[in-house]
Structure formats: C-alpha cells, structure tokens
Amino acid sequence: MADMRSAFIFSLSLITVFTNLVPPDNIFDDFTQGAPLRYVINLTNCMPSPPFGPKMEDTFISDVISGGTLSSSSDATWNMLLGNEKYINGSRYNLTAISSLRVTSIPMSDQGQAIVYVYDLDPRSWKRLAVQDITCFTGQRKSEIAFVTTNQTKTPLYTYDDVSATLLSGGEATFSFNIDGKSPDDQFYYVVGRIEDFSFIDGDIVFSIDIPNELVISVYRAQLSRDSHVTLTSYQVNRKTASRDEIGAYRGSIERGGWYRIYSLN
C-alpha cells in the first residue's frame, strides 16, 4: 500500500498561514481518517481538454472538501471522487437577479492524475456559462494540485451521546464510513465528509453530504441511532428533472472497532 500511495508526489503551489501541505504518503490515510482537507488547484499549469463551452478565466480554484468517496476495484488501484458546489457572483455573466452556480467535480486515481471539471451554470436553465475541463498531474511538472489541512486534532467519537454533545456544542465533526467493511489491502469503498448540517428525527441524528457534478447530485444520508449504529442511504438526483434514483442502503457501527468513524475536531 505504501508504494501505491507514493505515486502521489505533490509540489506546493499555494499554502495559507493556517494550513499545512499533506505529504504524499499521508493523502490516503488523511482522507479516510476524517482529516479536514482543502484542495488548491493551479489551473494554468494543468493540461486543457478541447473546450465544451465558454472558457473560464480563473487561474486558481480552492475549496474545502465537504464530501467524497474513495474506492478500490483491486488491491493495486484506488479512485477518489470529490465534489463541491457554491453560488458565485453572476455579474460576470450579466446575471443580475440571480447568482451563478459553480460546480467542481474531481475524479482522481492513485496514478497521480486528476480530471478537474469546473462548470459555471445558470441555475434557472442549467445552461453552461463557462467551463474548465483539465487534466492535472500531481507534481510531475509544475505544481498543479495540492491538498492542505489544518492543525486541528481529531478525536474519535464512539457513542451517540458523544456525537450529540459535540454537535450541540457547536463543535466541528467529520466522518469516514467504510461501507464495505474491508481493509485497504482488499476491495473497499469509503464515504467521507464533514457534518455541516444536522437534525434530530425521532431522536436519531441525521446528516448528509452531496457529491455533485454538472447534471447529477449523489447524496449520502446518514442516520445515527441511540445504540450508536448508522444507517446510510444513497441516491442520485437529476438537476433538470428532479427525479431520484435509489442506489443502496448500508449499515455499520461507530462503536470502538466499528467500520464507521466519526471524529470531533479541536
């Protein structure tokens, strides 16, 4: 596994004073162990694909990783999928009554290559306002893509009461669910994210993450019961039609030794 992780060789292009670069050998562990991560991408150093719409003018993009998946089809390869979306000022596209929606989708592999899709969309018609479709290599040439993390300490939470107390006190929390329950030396599938919004439904703690792309949003919804067990359901929502397709349901435990982990950040 160490040889596989060493395929990632990151060069630093931009680091703020409050974050640290994630070393190449740590990216797999940091992601699957709930570390608070941010990506920084130097778009000018990446290799553009043929344009599929108006070209985007931005040279750097950076955002907090709010959710993603990491899976393996064999013991030699793994693939990561990250997704973020946010509203940005629409004045550059002459949108005066509404903001434009920026969707970033980043499939990555352990071979050191990331395909970065960035779409600015009109949320009324889903028309493409600008597109950036590029291939970024992790440090093989100039600095292209890097991961940074804060100095926060992660503390595992093993009970419903601990998770409830952390969230109700305003504390930050992340999760990493190994939904196949298999080790990194076998085939596996992780769902990872930050608990940014939550609610209590019949006493259960409910939270979710969205992993968006241009047309579809993959949703993972977790429900933590008082016995410290988690039911995770996943489905996809089509942006244009609002139709919903169920994907699956998974169950696990946050108890000590369980495959589902929740961490508080200090």
mmCIF file of C-alpha atoms in Angstrom:
data_model
loop_
_atom_site.group_PDB
_atom_site.id
_atom_site.type_symbol
_atom_site.label_atom_id
_atom_site.label_comp_id
_atom_site.label_asym_id
_atom_site.label_seq_id
_atom_site.Cartn_x
_atom_site.Cartn_y
_atom_site.Cartn_z
ATOM 1 C CA MET A 1 0.000 0.000 0.000
ATOM 2 C CA ALA A 2 2.892 2.367 0.747
ATOM 3 C CA ASP A 3 4.167 2.001 -2.823
ATOM 4 C CA MET A 4 0.720 2.809 -4.130
ATOM 5 C CA ARG A 5 0.432 5.965 -2.060
ATOM 6 C CA SER A 6 3.909 7.128 -3.041
ATOM 7 C CA ALA A 7 2.630 7.561 -6.586
ATOM 8 C CA PHE A 8 1.259 10.890 -5.348
ATOM 9 C CA ILE A 9 4.070 13.457 -5.394
ATOM 10 C CA PHE A 10 2.661 16.865 -4.576
ATOM 11 C CA SER A 11 4.507 20.148 -5.069
ATOM 12 C CA LEU A 12 3.274 23.172 -3.182
ATOM 13 C CA SER A 13 1.751 25.953 -5.240
ATOM 14 C CA LEU A 14 -0.180 27.823 -2.580
ATOM 15 C CA ILE A 15 -0.367 27.442 1.192
ATOM 16 C CA THR A 16 -2.019 29.827 3.605
ATOM 17 C CA VAL A 17 -0.547 30.566 7.002
ATOM 18 C CA PHE A 18 -3.047 28.379 8.814
ATOM 19 C CA THR A 19 -2.704 25.163 6.805
ATOM 20 C CA ASN A 20 -0.089 22.503 6.109
ATOM 21 C CA LEU A 21 0.645 20.591 2.935
ATOM 22 C CA VAL A 22 -0.437 16.952 3.147
ATOM 23 C CA PRO A 23 2.618 14.756 2.412
ATOM 24 C CA PRO A 24 2.195 12.281 -0.462
ATOM 25 C CA ASP A 25 2.275 9.230 1.800
ATOM 26 C CA ASN A 26 -0.455 10.691 4.012
ATOM 27 C CA ILE A 27 -3.176 11.523 1.484
ATOM 28 C CA PHE A 28 -4.872 8.121 1.633
ATOM 29 C CA ASP A 29 -4.811 7.958 5.440
ATOM 30 C CA ASP A 30 -5.791 11.603 5.947
ATOM 31 C CA PHE A 31 -8.772 11.303 3.619
ATOM 32 C CA THR A 32 -10.069 8.009 5.010
ATOM 33 C CA GLN A 33 -9.468 9.043 8.633
ATOM 34 C CA GLY A 34 -11.596 12.158 8.532
ATOM 35 C CA ALA A 35 -8.953 14.890 8.297
ATOM 36 C CA PRO A 36 -10.282 18.361 7.406
ATOM 37 C CA LEU A 37 -8.914 18.869 3.889
ATOM 38 C CA ARG A 38 -8.895 21.576 1.238
ATOM 39 C CA TYR A 39 -7.725 21.338 -2.364
ATOM 40 C CA VAL A 40 -5.747 24.021 -4.202
ATOM 41 C CA ILE A 41 -5.518 23.793 -7.992
ATOM 42 C CA ASN A 42 -3.329 25.860 -10.304
ATOM 43 C CA LEU A 43 -5.445 25.795 -13.440
ATOM 44 C CA THR A 44 -2.789 27.437 -15.611
ATOM 45 C CA ASN A 45 -0.378 24.533 -15.117
ATOM 46 C CA CYS A 46 -2.900 21.836 -15.989
ATOM 47 C CA MET A 47 -3.465 20.424 -19.452
ATOM 48 C CA PRO A 48 -6.717 21.655 -21.035
ATOM 49 C CA SER A 49 -9.107 19.396 -22.887
ATOM 50 C CA PRO A 50 -10.979 20.542 -26.002
ATOM 51 C CA PRO A 51 -13.445 23.237 -24.924
ATOM 52 C CA PHE A 52 -17.040 22.204 -24.354
ATOM 53 C CA GLY A 53 -18.300 25.712 -23.710
ATOM 54 C CA PRO A 54 -17.138 29.262 -22.913
ATOM 55 C CA LYS A 55 -13.689 29.212 -21.292
ATOM 56 C CA MET A 56 -13.363 30.118 -17.631
ATOM 57 C CA GLU A 57 -10.997 32.970 -16.767
ATOM 58 C CA ASP A 58 -9.961 31.825 -13.277
ATOM 59 C CA THR A 59 -6.346 30.721 -12.751
ATOM 60 C CA PHE A 60 -6.630 29.206 -9.244
ATOM 61 C CA ILE A 61 -9.508 27.437 -7.524
ATOM 62 C CA SER A 62 -9.571 26.264 -3.929
ATOM 63 C CA ASP A 63 -12.297 24.916 -1.699
ATOM 64 C CA VAL A 64 -12.951 22.887 1.417
ATOM 65 C CA ILE A 65 -13.613 19.208 0.718
ATOM 66 C CA SER A 66 -17.092 18.721 2.148
ATOM 67 C CA GLY A 67 -17.575 15.195 0.825
ATOM 68 C CA GLY A 68 -16.152 12.475 -1.352
ATOM 69 C CA THR A 69 -15.714 8.766 -1.950
ATOM 70 C CA LEU A 70 -12.662 6.553 -2.260
ATOM 71 C CA SER A 71 -12.962 3.083 -3.727
ATOM 72 C CA SER A 72 -10.812 0.215 -4.932
ATOM 73 C CA SER A 73 -11.512 -2.406 -7.556
ATOM 74 C CA SER A 74 -8.376 -4.394 -6.678
ATOM 75 C CA ASP A 75 -5.534 -4.309 -4.181
ATOM 76 C CA ALA A 76 -3.391 -2.267 -6.586
ATOM 77 C CA THR A 77 -5.553 0.715 -7.535
ATOM 78 C CA TRP A 78 -7.936 3.183 -5.954
ATOM 79 C CA ASN A 79 -10.059 6.051 -7.178
ATOM 80 C CA MET A 80 -11.245 9.153 -5.378
ATOM 81 C CA LEU A 81 -14.203 11.356 -6.311
ATOM 82 C CA LEU A 82 -14.600 14.833 -4.840
ATOM 83 C CA GLY A 83 -17.384 17.307 -5.472
ATOM 84 C CA ASN A 84 -18.287 20.826 -4.381
ATOM 85 C CA GLU A 85 -20.761 23.443 -5.444
ATOM 86 C CA LYS A 86 -21.334 27.042 -4.408
ATOM 87 C CA TYR A 87 -23.013 30.184 -5.677
ATOM 88 C CA ILE A 88 -20.739 32.899 -7.065
ATOM 89 C CA ASN A 89 -21.323 36.442 -8.277
ATOM 90 C CA GLY A 90 -23.230 36.252 -11.544
ATOM 91 C CA SER A 91 -22.358 39.745 -12.750
ATOM 92 C CA ARG A 92 -19.549 38.413 -14.977
ATOM 93 C CA TYR A 93 -22.269 36.582 -16.916
ATOM 94 C CA ASN A 94 -24.706 39.504 -16.807
ATOM 95 C CA LEU A 95 -26.909 37.716 -14.283
ATOM 96 C CA THR A 96 -28.398 40.498 -12.173
ATOM 97 C CA ALA A 97 -31.317 38.755 -10.481
ATOM 98 C CA ILE A 98 -29.611 35.504 -9.536
ATOM 99 C CA SER A 99 -26.161 34.136 -8.736
ATOM 100 C CA SER A 100 -24.463 31.568 -10.935
ATOM 101 C CA LEU A 101 -23.745 28.101 -9.578
ATOM 102 C CA ARG A 102 -20.176 26.792 -9.707
ATOM 103 C CA VAL A 103 -19.887 23.004 -9.671
ATOM 104 C CA THR A 104 -16.487 21.341 -9.285
ATOM 105 C CA SER A 105 -16.096 17.597 -9.827
ATOM 106 C CA ILE A 106 -12.693 15.935 -9.401
ATOM 107 C CA PRO A 107 -12.178 12.229 -10.134
ATOM 108 C CA MET A 108 -8.654 11.157 -9.116
ATOM 109 C CA SER A 109 -6.603 7.976 -9.113
ATOM 110 C CA ASP A 110 -3.543 6.612 -7.377
ATOM 111 C CA GLN A 111 -1.688 7.045 -10.668
ATOM 112 C CA GLY A 112 -1.195 10.738 -9.904
ATOM 113 C CA GLN A 113 -3.770 12.124 -12.319
ATOM 114 C CA ALA A 114 -6.868 14.216 -11.650
ATOM 115 C CA ILE A 115 -9.525 15.285 -14.136
ATOM 116 C CA VAL A 116 -10.900 18.614 -12.939
ATOM 117 C CA TYR A 117 -14.310 19.654 -14.232
ATOM 118 C CA VAL A 118 -15.486 23.135 -13.290
ATOM 119 C CA TYR A 119 -18.847 24.361 -14.552
ATOM 120 C CA ASP A 120 -20.479 27.744 -14.013
ATOM 121 C CA LEU A 121 -24.203 27.200 -14.581
ATOM 122 C CA ASP A 122 -27.353 29.288 -14.797
ATOM 123 C CA PRO A 123 -29.493 27.611 -12.086
ATOM 124 C CA ARG A 124 -32.714 28.528 -13.899
ATOM 125 C CA SER A 125 -31.967 26.833 -17.220
ATOM 126 C CA TRP A 126 -28.823 24.788 -16.360
ATOM 127 C CA LYS A 127 -27.129 26.436 -19.327
ATOM 128 C CA ARG A 128 -23.317 26.338 -19.247
ATOM 129 C CA LEU A 129 -21.956 29.829 -18.670
ATOM 130 C CA ALA A 130 -18.304 28.762 -18.543
ATOM 131 C CA VAL A 131 -16.382 25.504 -18.479
ATOM 132 C CA GLN A 132 -12.945 24.385 -17.334
ATOM 133 C CA ASP A 133 -12.108 20.792 -18.250
ATOM 134 C CA ILE A 134 -8.475 19.982 -17.496
ATOM 135 C CA THR A 135 -6.117 17.164 -16.632
ATOM 136 C CA CYS A 136 -3.861 17.861 -13.653
ATOM 137 C CA PHE A 137 -0.832 15.759 -12.809
ATOM 138 C CA THR A 138 0.194 15.815 -9.177
ATOM 139 C CA GLY A 139 3.640 17.350 -9.333
ATOM 140 C CA GLN A 140 5.007 15.617 -12.439
ATOM 141 C CA ARG A 141 5.650 19.043 -13.975
ATOM 142 C CA LYS A 142 4.902 22.331 -12.210
ATOM 143 C CA SER A 143 2.711 22.468 -9.162
ATOM 144 C CA GLU A 144 -0.819 21.715 -10.287
ATOM 145 C CA ILE A 145 -2.901 20.275 -7.464
ATOM 146 C CA ALA A 146 -2.197 20.106 -3.746
ATOM 147 C CA PHE A 147 -4.057 19.128 -0.591
ATOM 148 C CA VAL A 148 -3.725 21.111 2.608
ATOM 149 C CA THR A 149 -5.112 20.536 6.088
ATOM 150 C CA THR A 150 -5.466 22.471 9.332
ATOM 151 C CA ASN A 151 -3.665 21.693 12.563
ATOM 152 C CA GLN A 152 -6.862 20.556 14.267
ATOM 153 C CA THR A 153 -6.709 17.431 16.426
ATOM 154 C CA LYS A 154 -9.091 14.571 15.595
ATOM 155 C CA THR A 155 -10.796 12.763 18.456
ATOM 156 C CA PRO A 156 -12.801 9.588 17.648
ATOM 157 C CA LEU A 157 -16.377 9.544 18.934
ATOM 158 C CA TYR A 158 -17.684 6.092 19.805
ATOM 159 C CA THR A 159 -21.165 6.798 21.165
ATOM 160 C CA TYR A 160 -24.348 8.587 20.183
ATOM 161 C CA ASP A 161 -24.051 10.760 23.302
ATOM 162 C CA ASP A 162 -20.541 11.900 22.361
ATOM 163 C CA VAL A 163 -21.603 12.816 18.826
ATOM 164 C CA SER A 164 -24.704 14.613 20.116
ATOM 165 C CA ALA A 165 -22.705 16.589 22.685
ATOM 166 C CA THR A 166 -20.116 17.628 20.082
ATOM 167 C CA LEU A 167 -22.673 18.818 17.553
ATOM 168 C CA LEU A 168 -24.950 20.571 20.032
ATOM 169 C CA SER A 169 -21.997 22.478 21.491
ATOM 170 C CA GLY A 170 -21.147 23.822 18.041
ATOM 171 C CA GLY A 171 -18.106 21.615 17.555
ATOM 172 C CA GLU A 172 -16.846 20.580 14.144
ATOM 173 C CA ALA A 173 -17.069 16.934 13.152
ATOM 174 C CA THR A 174 -16.080 14.732 10.216
ATOM 175 C CA PHE A 175 -16.925 11.149 9.333
ATOM 176 C CA SER A 176 -15.416 8.263 7.388
ATOM 177 C CA PHE A 177 -17.639 5.282 6.675
ATOM 178 C CA ASN A 178 -16.046 2.141 5.246
ATOM 179 C CA ILE A 179 -19.285 0.777 3.857
ATOM 180 C CA ASP A 180 -17.756 -2.484 2.592
ATOM 181 C CA GLY A 181 -16.029 -3.166 5.911
ATOM 182 C CA LYS A 182 -12.800 -4.208 4.230
ATOM 183 C CA SER A 183 -9.161 -3.268 4.806
ATOM 184 C CA PRO A 184 -7.104 -1.115 2.386
ATOM 185 C CA ASP A 185 -5.386 -4.305 1.205
ATOM 186 C CA ASP A 186 -8.691 -5.547 -0.199
ATOM 187 C CA GLN A 187 -11.500 -4.023 -2.243
ATOM 188 C CA PHE A 188 -13.155 -1.213 -0.294
ATOM 189 C CA TYR A 189 -15.482 1.759 -0.555
ATOM 190 C CA TYR A 190 -15.295 4.780 1.738
ATOM 191 C CA VAL A 191 -17.784 7.632 2.060
ATOM 192 C CA VAL A 192 -16.133 10.626 3.720
ATOM 193 C CA GLY A 193 -17.295 14.106 4.645
ATOM 194 C CA ARG A 194 -17.911 16.902 7.110
ATOM 195 C CA ILE A 195 -21.006 17.125 9.272
ATOM 196 C CA GLU A 196 -22.023 20.663 8.335
ATOM 197 C CA ASP A 197 -25.803 20.421 8.811
ATOM 198 C CA PHE A 198 -27.696 18.004 11.027
ATOM 199 C CA SER A 199 -31.095 17.437 12.555
ATOM 200 C CA PHE A 200 -32.772 15.174 15.107
ATOM 201 C CA ILE A 201 -35.555 12.960 13.767
ATOM 202 C CA ASP A 202 -37.294 10.747 16.349
ATOM 203 C CA GLY A 203 -34.146 11.012 18.444
ATOM 204 C CA ASP A 204 -31.793 9.929 15.654
ATOM 205 C CA ILE A 205 -29.053 12.287 14.442
ATOM 206 C CA VAL A 206 -29.407 12.801 10.690
ATOM 207 C CA PHE A 207 -26.825 14.392 8.380
ATOM 208 C CA SER A 208 -25.827 14.086 4.745
ATOM 209 C CA ILE A 209 -23.295 15.051 2.103
ATOM 210 C CA ASP A 210 -23.759 15.872 -1.557
ATOM 211 C CA ILE A 211 -21.220 14.966 -4.240
ATOM 212 C CA PRO A 212 -22.307 16.957 -7.289
ATOM 213 C CA ASN A 213 -21.404 17.032 -10.933
ATOM 214 C CA GLU A 214 -22.926 19.052 -13.733
ATOM 215 C CA LEU A 215 -26.207 17.155 -14.099
ATOM 216 C CA VAL A 216 -26.474 14.759 -11.128
ATOM 217 C CA ILE A 217 -26.024 15.059 -7.366
ATOM 218 C CA SER A 218 -25.082 11.927 -5.424
ATOM 219 C CA VAL A 219 -26.492 12.146 -1.895
ATOM 220 C CA TYR A 220 -25.372 10.087 1.105
ATOM 221 C CA ARG A 221 -27.728 10.392 4.077
ATOM 222 C CA ALA A 222 -26.687 9.029 7.472
ATOM 223 C CA GLN A 223 -28.947 8.317 10.438
ATOM 224 C CA LEU A 224 -27.225 7.666 13.781
ATOM 225 C CA SER A 225 -29.420 5.922 16.353
ATOM 226 C CA ARG A 226 -29.088 5.919 20.133
ATOM 227 C CA ASP A 227 -27.447 2.486 20.052
ATOM 228 C CA SER A 228 -24.565 4.080 18.073
ATOM 229 C CA HIS A 229 -25.462 2.325 14.823
ATOM 230 C CA VAL A 230 -25.621 4.112 11.463
ATOM 231 C CA THR A 231 -27.953 3.547 8.541
ATOM 232 C CA LEU A 232 -26.541 5.117 5.381
ATOM 233 C CA THR A 233 -28.759 5.508 2.337
ATOM 234 C CA SER A 234 -27.576 6.784 -1.038
ATOM 235 C CA TYR A 235 -29.428 8.119 -4.059
ATOM 236 C CA GLN A 236 -28.901 10.377 -7.073
ATOM 237 C CA VAL A 237 -30.927 13.460 -8.022
ATOM 238 C CA ASN A 238 -31.149 14.711 -11.591
ATOM 239 C CA ARG A 239 -30.834 18.511 -11.614
ATOM 240 C CA LYS A 240 -33.049 19.080 -14.639
ATOM 241 C CA THR A 241 -35.885 16.683 -13.867
ATOM 242 C CA ALA A 242 -35.554 16.468 -10.041
ATOM 243 C CA SER A 243 -36.037 12.711 -10.420
ATOM 244 C CA ARG A 244 -34.475 10.476 -7.778
ATOM 245 C CA ASP A 245 -32.786 7.122 -8.289
ATOM 246 C CA GLU A 246 -32.061 4.957 -5.266
ATOM 247 C CA ILE A 247 -28.556 3.457 -5.092
ATOM 248 C CA GLY A 248 -28.358 1.445 -1.891
ATOM 249 C CA ALA A 249 -28.535 1.213 1.904
ATOM 250 C CA TYR A 250 -25.688 0.299 4.253
ATOM 251 C CA ARG A 251 -25.368 -0.249 7.981
ATOM 252 C CA GLY A 252 -22.497 -0.005 10.429
ATOM 253 C CA SER A 253 -21.464 0.960 13.943
ATOM 254 C CA ILE A 254 -19.386 3.852 15.326
ATOM 255 C CA GLU A 255 -18.560 1.759 18.386
ATOM 256 C CA ARG A 256 -14.904 1.049 19.090
ATOM 257 C CA GLY A 257 -13.695 -1.349 16.396
ATOM 258 C CA GLY A 258 -16.529 -0.466 14.000
ATOM 259 C CA TRP A 259 -16.032 0.375 10.324
ATOM 260 C CA TYR A 260 -17.927 3.657 10.628
ATOM 261 C CA ARG A 261 -15.962 6.514 12.236
ATOM 262 C CA ILE A 262 -16.976 9.962 13.431
ATOM 263 C CA TYR A 263 -14.373 12.465 14.673
ATOM 264 C CA SER A 264 -14.580 15.755 16.550
ATOM 265 C CA LEU A 265 -12.101 18.449 15.534
ATOM 266 C CA ASN A 266 -10.364 20.505 18.196
#
